[in-house]
Amino acid sequence: PDGGMSNDHGTGLYAEGGKVVNCTIVGGTCLADPGCSSVCISKTPAVFANNVIYSPILSFDLSSTVDATINNCFYRSISSSKTVTQNDCVEIDGTEEMFVNIDGKDFHLSSDSVLRNAGLNSAVDVATRKDLDKRSRICGSSVDVGCYEFQE
């Protein structure tokens, strides 16, 4: 997936290698189901970059069968039985300004979102990649984290 969004219960995102770039993964009640995870990476190499994983209960349960590297990701907590290398990742506590209206399921970035210009440009093919609104990526100094690029 690239620039996708999931807000159901169970595994929010399943990656078998490949690229998971600029995704917004919201919701889920993984604590209610011990076999559930927000993100599952089953094979490497995998590129996992510029993603935000947000849940009021559990943000990032990496149910991985391999060691993984995550780049420029924002998450509430992380749990994994494998080694997870983090590069420029930020653990959030849920009070940060991020989205226009979480309760209304509007996950566009707010004007003072911590996700603005916080991504890794090299993870995005700007010539062909668009955000979920089909707008160009990188409308500032760096790509935004998540599935929407803030538009001035």
Coordinates of N, CA and C in Angstrom, one line a residue:
P1 N 0.8 -1.2 0.0 CA 0.0 0.0 0.0 C 0.9 1.3 0.0
D2 N 0.4 2.3 -0.6 CA 1.1 3.5 -0.6 C 0.1 4.7 -0.5
G3 N 0.1 5.4 0.6 CA -0.8 6.5 0.8 C -2.2 5.9 1.2
G4 N -2.3 4.8 1.8 CA -3.6 4.2 2.2 C -4.0 4.5 3.6
M5 N -5.2 4.0 3.9 CA -5.7 4.3 5.2 C -6.5 3.1 5.7
S6 N -6.4 2.7 7.0 CA -7.2 1.6 7.5 C -7.8 2.0 8.9
N7 N -9.0 1.8 9.2 CA -9.5 2.1 10.5 C -10.5 1.0 11.0
D8 N -10.2 -0.2 10.7 CA -11.0 -1.4 11.2 C -10.2 -2.0 12.3
H9 N -10.9 -3.0 12.9 CA -10.3 -3.8 14.0 C -9.4 -4.9 13.3
G10 N -8.5 -5.5 14.1 CA -7.7 -6.6 13.6 C -6.4 -6.0 13.0
T11 N -5.8 -6.6 12.1 CA -4.5 -6.1 11.5 C -4.9 -4.9 10.6
G12 N -4.4 -3.8 10.9 CA -4.6 -2.6 10.1 C -3.9 -2.6 8.8
L13 N -2.7 -3.2 8.8 CA -1.9 -3.2 7.7 C -1.0 -4.5 7.7
Y14 N -1.0 -5.2 6.6 CA -0.2 -6.4 6.4 C 0.7 -6.2 5.2
A15 N 2.0 -6.3 5.5 CA 3.0 -6.2 4.4 C 3.9 -7.4 4.3
E16 N 4.0 -7.9 3.1 CA 4.8 -9.0 2.8 C 6.0 -8.5 1.9
G17 N 6.9 -7.8 2.6 CA 8.0 -7.2 1.9 C 7.4 -5.9 1.2
G18 N 8.1 -5.4 0.2 CA 7.6 -4.2 -0.5 C 7.7 -2.9 0.2
K19 N 6.8 -2.0 -0.1 CA 6.9 -0.6 0.4 C 5.6 -0.3 1.1
V20 N 5.7 0.3 2.3 CA 4.5 0.9 3.0 C 5.0 2.3 3.3
V21 N 4.5 3.2 2.5 CA 4.9 4.6 2.6 C 3.8 5.6 2.6
N22 N 3.8 6.6 3.5 CA 2.8 7.6 3.7 C 1.4 7.1 3.9
C23 N 1.3 6.2 4.9 CA 0.0 5.6 5.3 C -0.5 6.2 6.6
T24 N -1.8 6.3 6.8 CA -2.4 6.7 8.1 C -3.2 5.6 8.5
I25 N -2.8 5.0 9.6 CA -3.5 3.8 10.2 C -4.1 4.3 11.5
V26 N -5.5 4.3 11.6 CA -6.2 4.8 12.7 C -7.1 3.8 13.3
G27 N -7.2 3.8 14.6 CA -8.2 3.0 15.3 C -7.7 1.6 15.6
G28 N -8.7 0.7 15.8 CA -8.3 -0.7 16.2 C -8.4 -0.9 17.7
T29 N -8.7 -2.1 18.1 CA -8.8 -2.4 19.5 C -8.0 -3.6 19.7
C30 N -6.7 -3.6 19.4 CA -5.9 -4.8 19.5 C -5.8 -5.4 20.9
L31 N -5.9 -4.6 21.9 CA -5.8 -5.2 23.2 C -6.9 -6.2 23.5
A32 N -8.0 -6.1 22.8 CA -9.1 -7.0 23.0 C -8.9 -8.4 22.4
D33 N -7.9 -8.4 21.5 CA -7.6 -9.7 20.8 C -6.1 -9.9 20.7
P34 N -5.6 -10.8 21.5 CA -4.2 -11.0 21.6 C -3.5 -11.4 20.3
G35 N -4.3 -11.9 19.3 CA -3.7 -12.3 18.0 C -3.7 -11.2 17.0
C36 N -4.2 -10.0 17.4 CA -4.3 -8.9 16.5 C -3.1 -8.0 16.6
S37 N -2.9 -7.3 15.5 CA -1.8 -6.3 15.4 C -2.2 -5.1 14.6
S38 N -1.6 -4.0 14.8 CA -1.9 -2.8 14.0 C -1.1 -2.9 12.7
V39 N 0.1 -3.5 12.7 CA 0.9 -3.6 11.6 C 1.6 -5.0 11.6
C40 N 1.6 -5.7 10.5 CA 2.3 -7.0 10.4 C 3.2 -7.0 9.2
I41 N 4.5 -7.2 9.5 CA 5.5 -7.3 8.4 C 6.0 -8.7 8.4
S42 N 5.8 -9.4 7.3 CA 6.2 -10.8 7.3 C 7.5 -11.2 6.6
K43 N 7.9 -10.3 5.7 CA 9.1 -10.6 4.9 C 9.9 -9.3 4.7
T44 N 11.2 -9.5 4.6 CA 12.1 -8.3 4.2 C 12.6 -8.6 2.8
P45 N 13.1 -7.6 2.1 CA 13.2 -6.3 2.5 C 11.8 -5.6 2.4
A46 N 11.6 -4.7 3.4 CA 10.4 -3.9 3.4 C 10.8 -2.5 3.7
V47 N 10.2 -1.5 3.0 CA 10.4 -0.1 3.3 C 9.1 0.3 4.1
F48 N 9.3 0.8 5.3 CA 8.2 1.2 6.1 C 8.6 2.7 6.5
A49 N 8.0 3.7 5.9 CA 8.5 5.0 6.1 C 7.3 6.0 6.0
N50 N 7.4 7.1 6.8 CA 6.5 8.3 6.7 C 5.0 7.9 7.0
N51 N 4.9 7.0 8.0 CA 3.6 6.5 8.4 C 3.2 7.0 9.8
V52 N 1.9 7.2 10.0 CA 1.4 7.5 11.3 C 0.4 6.4 11.7
I53 N 0.6 5.9 12.9 CA -0.2 4.8 13.4 C -0.8 5.3 14.7
Y54 N -2.1 5.6 14.7 CA -2.8 6.2 15.9 C -4.0 5.4 16.3
S55 N -4.0 5.1 17.6 CA -5.1 4.4 18.2 C -5.2 4.9 19.7
P56 N -6.4 5.0 20.2 CA -6.5 5.4 21.6 C -6.1 4.3 22.5
I57 N -6.0 3.0 22.0 CA -5.6 1.9 22.9 C -4.2 1.4 22.6
L58 N -3.9 1.0 21.4 CA -2.6 0.5 21.1 C -2.2 0.9 19.7
S59 N -1.1 1.6 19.5 CA -0.7 2.1 18.2 C 0.0 1.2 17.3
F60 N 1.1 0.6 17.8 CA 2.0 -0.2 16.9 C 2.4 -1.5 17.5
D61 N 1.6 -2.5 17.2 CA 2.0 -3.9 17.6 C 2.5 -4.5 16.4
L62 N 3.8 -4.6 16.3 CA 4.5 -5.2 15.1 C 4.5 -6.7 15.3
S63 N 3.6 -7.4 14.7 CA 3.5 -8.8 14.7 C 4.3 -9.3 13.5
S64 N 5.6 -9.3 13.8 CA 6.5 -9.6 12.7 C 7.2 -10.9 12.8
T65 N 7.5 -11.5 11.7 CA 8.2 -12.8 11.7 C 9.7 -12.5 11.3
V66 N 10.0 -11.2 11.1 CA 11.4 -10.8 10.7 C 11.7 -9.5 11.5
D67 N 13.0 -9.2 11.6 CA 13.5 -7.9 12.1 C 13.0 -6.9 11.1
A68 N 12.8 -5.7 11.6 CA 12.2 -4.6 10.7 C 12.9 -3.3 11.0
T69 N 12.9 -2.4 10.0 CA 13.4 -1.1 10.2 C 12.2 -0.1 9.8
I70 N 12.0 0.8 10.7 CA 10.9 1.8 10.4 C 11.6 3.2 10.4
N71 N 11.2 4.0 9.4 CA 11.8 5.3 9.2 C 10.7 6.4 9.3
N72 N 11.0 7.5 10.1 CA 10.1 8.6 10.1 C 8.7 8.3 10.3
C73 N 8.4 7.5 11.4 CA 7.0 7.1 11.7 C 6.7 7.7 13.1
F74 N 5.4 7.9 13.2 CA 4.8 8.4 14.4 C 3.9 7.4 15.0
Y75 N 4.0 7.0 16.3 CA 3.2 6.0 16.8 C 3.0 6.2 18.3
R76 N 2.0 5.6 18.9 CA 1.8 5.7 20.3 C 2.7 4.8 21.2
S77 N 2.7 3.5 20.8 CA 3.6 2.6 21.5 C 4.0 1.5 20.6
I78 N 5.0 0.8 20.9 CA 5.5 -0.3 20.0 C 5.8 -1.5 20.8
S79 N 5.4 -2.7 20.2 CA 5.6 -4.0 20.9 C 5.9 -5.0 19.8
S80 N 7.0 -5.7 20.0 CA 7.4 -6.7 19.0 C 8.3 -7.8 19.6
S81 N 8.2 -9.0 19.1 CA 9.1 -10.0 19.6 C 10.4 -10.1 18.8
K82 N 10.5 -9.2 17.7 CA 11.6 -9.2 16.9 C 12.3 -7.8 17.1
T83 N 13.5 -7.7 16.5 CA 14.2 -6.4 16.6 C 13.6 -5.4 15.7
V84 N 13.3 -4.2 16.2 CA 12.8 -3.1 15.4 C 13.7 -2.0 15.5
T85 N 14.4 -1.7 14.4 CA 15.3 -0.5 14.3 C 14.5 0.7 13.9
Q86 N 14.6 1.8 14.7 CA 13.9 3.0 14.4 C 14.8 4.1 14.0
N87 N 14.5 4.8 12.9 CA 15.3 5.9 12.4 C 14.3 7.1 12.4
D88 N 14.6 8.1 13.2 CA 13.9 9.4 13.3 C 12.4 9.1 13.5
C89 N 12.1 8.2 14.4 CA 10.7 7.9 14.7 C 10.3 8.7 16.0
V90 N 9.0 9.0 16.1 CA 8.5 9.8 17.2 C 7.4 9.0 17.9
E91 N 7.6 8.8 19.2 CA 6.5 8.2 20.0 C 5.6 9.3 20.5
I92 N 4.3 9.2 20.2 CA 3.3 10.3 20.5 C 2.5 9.8 21.7
D93 N 1.9 10.8 22.4 CA 1.1 10.5 23.6 C -0.4 10.7 23.4
G94 N -0.7 11.1 22.2 CA -2.1 11.4 21.8 C -2.6 12.8 22.0
T95 N -1.8 13.6 22.6 CA -2.2 15.0 22.9 C -1.7 15.9 21.8
E96 N -0.8 15.4 20.9 CA -0.2 16.2 19.8 C -1.3 16.7 18.8
E97 N -1.1 17.8 18.3 CA -1.9 18.3 17.2 C -1.5 17.6 16.0
M98 N -2.5 16.9 15.4 CA -2.1 16.1 14.2 C -3.2 16.3 13.1
F99 N -4.4 16.0 13.4 CA -5.5 15.9 12.3 C -6.5 17.0 12.5
V100 N -7.2 17.3 11.4 CA -8.3 18.3 11.4 C -9.4 17.9 12.4
N101 N -9.9 16.6 12.4 CA -11.0 16.2 13.2 C -11.0 14.7 13.4
I102 N -10.3 14.2 14.4 CA -10.2 12.8 14.6 C -11.6 12.2 14.8
D103 N -12.4 12.8 15.7 CA -13.7 12.2 16.0 C -14.6 12.2 14.7
G104 N -14.4 13.1 13.8 CA -15.2 13.2 12.6 C -14.5 12.4 11.5
K105 N -13.4 11.7 11.8 CA -12.7 10.9 10.8 C -12.2 11.7 9.6
D106 N -11.8 13.0 9.9 CA -11.1 13.8 8.9 C -9.6 13.8 9.3
F107 N -8.8 13.0 8.6 CA -7.4 12.8 8.9 C -6.5 13.7 8.1
H108 N -7.1 14.7 7.4 CA -6.2 15.7 6.8 C -5.4 16.4 7.9
L109 N -4.2 16.8 7.6 CA -3.3 17.4 8.6 C -3.8 18.8 9.0
S110 N -3.8 19.1 10.3 CA -4.1 20.5 10.8 C -3.0 21.4 10.4
S111 N -3.2 22.7 10.5 CA -2.2 23.6 10.1 C -0.9 23.6 11.0
D112 N -1.1 23.2 12.2 CA 0.0 23.1 13.1 C 0.4 21.6 13.5
S113 N 0.1 20.7 12.7 CA 0.3 19.3 12.9 C 1.8 19.0 13.0
V114 N 2.1 18.1 14.0 CA 3.5 17.6 14.1 C 3.9 16.8 12.9
L115 N 3.0 16.4 12.1 CA 3.3 15.5 11.0 C 3.7 16.3 9.7
R116 N 3.5 17.6 9.7 CA 3.9 18.4 8.6 C 5.4 18.5 8.4
N117 N 5.8 18.3 7.2 CA 7.2 18.4 6.8 C 8.1 17.5 7.7
A118 N 7.6 16.4 8.2 CA 8.4 15.5 9.1 C 8.8 14.2 8.4
G119 N 8.5 14.0 7.1 CA 8.8 12.8 6.4 C 10.2 12.7 5.8
L120 N 10.4 11.6 5.3 CA 11.7 11.3 4.6 C 11.4 11.4 3.1
N121 N 12.0 12.4 2.4 CA 11.7 12.6 1.0 C 12.2 11.5 0.1
S122 N 13.3 10.8 0.5 CA 13.8 9.8 -0.3 C 12.9 8.5 -0.4
A123 N 12.0 8.4 0.5 CA 11.1 7.3 0.5 C 9.9 7.5 -0.5
V124 N 9.8 8.7 -1.0 CA 8.7 9.0 -1.9 C 9.2 9.3 -3.3
D125 N 8.5 8.7 -4.3 CA 8.8 9.0 -5.7 C 7.9 10.2 -6.1
V126 N 8.4 11.4 -5.9 CA 7.5 12.6 -6.1 C 7.0 12.8 -7.5
A127 N 7.7 12.2 -8.5 CA 7.3 12.4 -9.9 C 5.9 11.7 -10.1
T128 N 5.6 10.6 -9.4 CA 4.4 9.8 -9.7 C 3.5 9.7 -8.5
R129 N 4.0 10.0 -7.3 CA 3.2 9.8 -6.1 C 2.3 11.0 -5.7
K130 N 1.1 10.6 -5.4 CA 0.1 11.6 -4.9 C -0.4 11.2 -3.6
D131 N -1.0 12.2 -2.9 CA -1.6 11.8 -1.6 C -3.0 11.2 -1.8
L132 N -3.7 11.0 -0.8 CA -5.0 10.3 -0.9 C -6.0 11.2 -1.7
D133 N -5.8 12.5 -1.7 CA -6.7 13.5 -2.4 C -6.2 13.7 -3.8
K134 N -5.1 12.9 -4.2 CA -4.5 12.9 -5.6 C -3.8 14.3 -5.8
R135 N -3.3 14.8 -4.7 CA -2.5 16.0 -4.8 C -1.0 15.6 -4.7
S136 N -0.1 16.5 -5.3 CA 1.3 16.2 -5.2 C 1.9 16.2 -3.8
R137 N 2.9 15.3 -3.7 CA 3.6 15.3 -2.4 C 4.6 16.4 -2.4
I138 N 5.1 16.7 -1.2 CA 6.1 17.7 -0.8 C 5.7 19.1 -1.2
C139 N 4.9 19.7 -0.3 CA 4.4 21.0 -0.5 C 5.0 21.9 0.6
G140 N 6.3 21.7 0.9 CA 7.0 22.4 1.9 C 8.5 21.9 1.8
S141 N 9.2 22.0 3.0 CA 10.6 21.6 3.0 C 10.7 20.0 2.9
S142 N 9.8 19.3 3.4 CA 9.8 17.8 3.3 C 8.4 17.3 3.2
V143 N 8.4 16.0 2.8 CA 7.1 15.4 2.6 C 6.4 15.3 4.0
D144 N 5.1 15.3 4.0 CA 4.4 15.2 5.3 C 4.2 13.7 5.6
V145 N 4.1 13.3 6.9 CA 3.9 12.0 7.3 C 2.4 11.7 7.2
G146 N 2.0 10.5 6.8 CA 0.6 10.1 6.7 C 0.1 10.2 5.2
C147 N -1.2 9.9 5.0 CA -1.7 9.8 3.7 C -2.1 11.1 3.0
Y148 N -2.1 12.2 3.8 CA -2.5 13.5 3.2 C -1.3 14.4 3.3
E149 N -1.1 15.2 2.3 CA -0.1 16.3 2.2 C -0.8 17.6 2.5
F150 N -0.3 18.3 3.5 CA -0.9 19.6 3.9 C -0.8 20.6 2.7
Q151 N -1.9 21.2 2.3 CA -1.8 22.1 1.2 C -2.0 23.5 1.7
E152 N -1.1 24.4 1.4 CA -1.2 25.8 1.9 C -2.3 26.6 1.1

